[in-house]
Amino acid sequence: MNSKTNHEVGNTPFRHLPSLSPQGHSNIKIFAKLESENPTGSIKDRIAEYILGKAHSEGALDKITTIVEASSGNTAASVAFFAARRGLKSVIFVPEKTSREKVELTEKFGAKVIRVSLDRDYMQAARDFSSSDGCYYLMDQYENPWNREAHYKGIGQEIIENMRQEPVHAFVAAGSTGGTISGVGALLKAINTDTQIILADPRSSVLYDKFYKLKDGANVSAKDTALEGVGKRRVPGNMIFSVVDRVIKFSDKDAVDMIFKLTEYENLSIGLSSGANALVASMVANEYAQEGQDVINIVTVFPDAGWKYESKLSDQQWLNQLES
Ligand SMILES: Cc1ncc(COP(=O)(O)O)c(C=O)c1O
């Protein structure tokens, strides 16, 4: 558990990352929201608190004993935490690759965690389970529009405040449910249609191909990304492509290398998807530099921190098998 356990959700630190500016272009700046400072250590506290709060106020939890969710691990801990706060139980379906740290944290909050093998759809498993009894409430982060609404009203508004009237030229985020990129992206576009909304996507994900309509099937790669919580094999309901301007691919190895770089140069311990976001943000910064742009602000998010992946980041065998 991180040091901010007793704090409330949101109002997370906003960090300028000078080491990511292209050489000789210190006014092409990259900023990141440090979402590990939320109570259970990730951005997903925002949606769990918001969705359960809204469901409660609409009476949807009146006959409910148990919250059910499918999650790559961060939402799992958040749902378990906020369900317990409401005196509710939780059952969470996670993909097999979910880190030990995330599973342990979720179980610590009293959730029953069910690991689903990679050849099965863990979202469908949660859906099937939740429909089996009227006392279950499926939060459904992939399809529930309150997910992206939480980010529009929460982290999106905070980014505007953090920027203090300065323009946001580009916003970069990898996606899973799409809640972050679609919610924040919609708000930034509403303020300035010129803001570039850029989705970072692992090589094995279908989102790039779906966005550019290259292929129509799922499972384009037999090998799933090693990074938890990013990329998808189908397009979830919360991934609103009309908000997105571009999708940029990255390799798992480059994303993880970026994690170590930020530890060294910024004294930051960031999670796997944060490495991907920092990597693609720096690729975008280099493009602006090559175009001869002088003053540019690029904003990204660091959804969680390195402590959620300690067992992987310290495992040389895991590091060696990353696709480059
Ligand atoms: C660590 C991590 N990064 C990024 C994301 C993607 O965020 P979103 O679901 O809002 O697209 C997730 C979602 O599961 C996540 O757990």
GROMACS .gro file of N, CA, C and O in nm, residues 24 31 33 52 71 80 110 135 145 148 196 203 210 217 236 240 259 274-275 290 299 307:
model
   88
   24GLY      N    1   1.831   2.014  -2.668
   24GLY     CA    2   1.832   2.149  -2.726
   24GLY      C    3   1.693   2.207  -2.743
   24GLY      O    4   1.676   2.312  -2.804
   31PHE      N    5   0.468   1.672  -1.941
   31PHE     CA    6   0.418   1.672  -1.803
   31PHE      C    7   0.341   1.542  -1.779
   31PHE      O    8   0.277   1.490  -1.871
   33LYS      N    9   0.071   1.331  -1.492
   33LYS     CA   10  -0.006   1.320  -1.367
   33LYS      C   11   0.037   1.192  -1.297
   33LYS      O   12   0.033   1.083  -1.356
   52LEU      N   13  -1.929   0.369  -0.834
   52LEU     CA   14  -2.005   0.313  -0.721
   52LEU      C   15  -2.087   0.423  -0.653
   52LEU      O   16  -2.200   0.401  -0.609
   71SER      N   17  -1.082  -0.698  -1.451
   71SER     CA   18  -0.977  -0.597  -1.440
   71SER      C   19  -0.841  -0.660  -1.461
   71SER      O   20  -0.818  -0.775  -1.425
   80ALA      N   21  -1.232  -0.336  -0.496
   80ALA     CA   22  -1.232  -0.404  -0.366
   80ALA      C   23  -1.233  -0.301  -0.253
   80ALA      O   24  -1.309  -0.312  -0.156
  110GLY      N   25  -1.021  -0.770   0.080
  110GLY     CA   26  -1.132  -0.863   0.103
  110GLY      C   27  -1.195  -0.918  -0.023
  110GLY      O   28  -1.296  -0.990  -0.015
  135CYS      N   29  -2.806  -1.037  -0.674
  135CYS     CA   30  -2.735  -0.962  -0.570
  135CYS      C   31  -2.599  -0.913  -0.617
  135CYS      O   32  -2.524  -0.852  -0.542
  145PRO      N   33  -2.036   0.408  -1.945
  145PRO     CA   34  -1.991   0.543  -1.981
  145PRO      C   35  -1.951   0.628  -1.860
  145PRO      O   36  -1.885   0.731  -1.876
  148ARG      N   37  -1.562   0.695  -1.846
  148ARG     CA   38  -1.499   0.811  -1.913
  148ARG      C   39  -1.551   0.943  -1.856
  148ARG      O   40  -1.481   1.043  -1.855
  196GLN      N   41  -0.393   1.759  -2.993
  196GLN     CA   42  -0.379   1.626  -3.051
  196GLN      C   43  -0.400   1.521  -2.943
  196GLN      O   44  -0.330   1.522  -2.840
  203ARG      N   45   0.237  -0.337  -2.967
  203ARG     CA   46   0.238  -0.401  -3.099
  203ARG      C   47   0.130  -0.508  -3.115
  203ARG      O   48   0.072  -0.522  -3.222
  210LYS      N   49  -0.758  -0.131  -3.581
  210LYS     CA   50  -0.900  -0.093  -3.585
  210LYS      C   51  -0.913   0.055  -3.616
  210LYS      O   52  -1.000   0.095  -3.693
  217GLY      N   53  -1.019  -0.840  -3.780
  217GLY     CA   54  -1.032  -0.945  -3.680
  217GLY      C   55  -0.958  -0.916  -3.552
  217GLY      O   56  -0.868  -0.832  -3.549
  236PRO      N   57  -1.322  -0.171  -2.682
  236PRO     CA   58  -1.426  -0.160  -2.579
  236PRO      C   59  -1.516  -0.038  -2.603
  236PRO      O   60  -1.477   0.055  -2.675
  240ILE      N   61  -1.345   0.572  -2.748
  240ILE     CA   62  -1.418   0.655  -2.845
  240ILE      C   63  -1.318   0.707  -2.948
  240ILE      O   64  -1.250   0.808  -2.925
  259ILE      N   65   1.105   0.301  -1.825
  259ILE     CA   66   1.082   0.298  -1.679
  259ILE      C   67   1.215   0.318  -1.606
  259ILE      O   68   1.226   0.399  -1.514
  274SER      N   69   0.295   0.336  -1.760
  274SER     CA   70   0.354   0.470  -1.749
  274SER      C   71   0.478   0.478  -1.837
  274SER      O   72   0.505   0.580  -1.901
  275GLY      N   73   0.556   0.367  -1.841
  275GLY     CA   74   0.674   0.363  -1.928
  275GLY      C   75   0.631   0.380  -2.073
  275GLY      O   76   0.694   0.453  -2.150
  290GLN      N   77   1.163   1.800  -3.466
  290GLN     CA   78   1.203   1.787  -3.607
  290GLN      C   79   1.126   1.883  -3.698
  290GLN      O   80   1.177   1.930  -3.800
  299VAL      N   81   0.107   1.645  -2.251
  299VAL     CA   82   0.065   1.595  -2.119
  299VAL      C   83   0.039   1.445  -2.131
  299VAL      O   84  -0.016   1.398  -2.231
  307TRP      N   85   0.606  -0.007  -0.769
  307TRP     CA   86   0.592  -0.107  -0.663
  307TRP      C   87   0.487  -0.212  -0.697
  307TRP      O   88   0.486  -0.322  -0.642
   0.00000   0.00000   0.00000
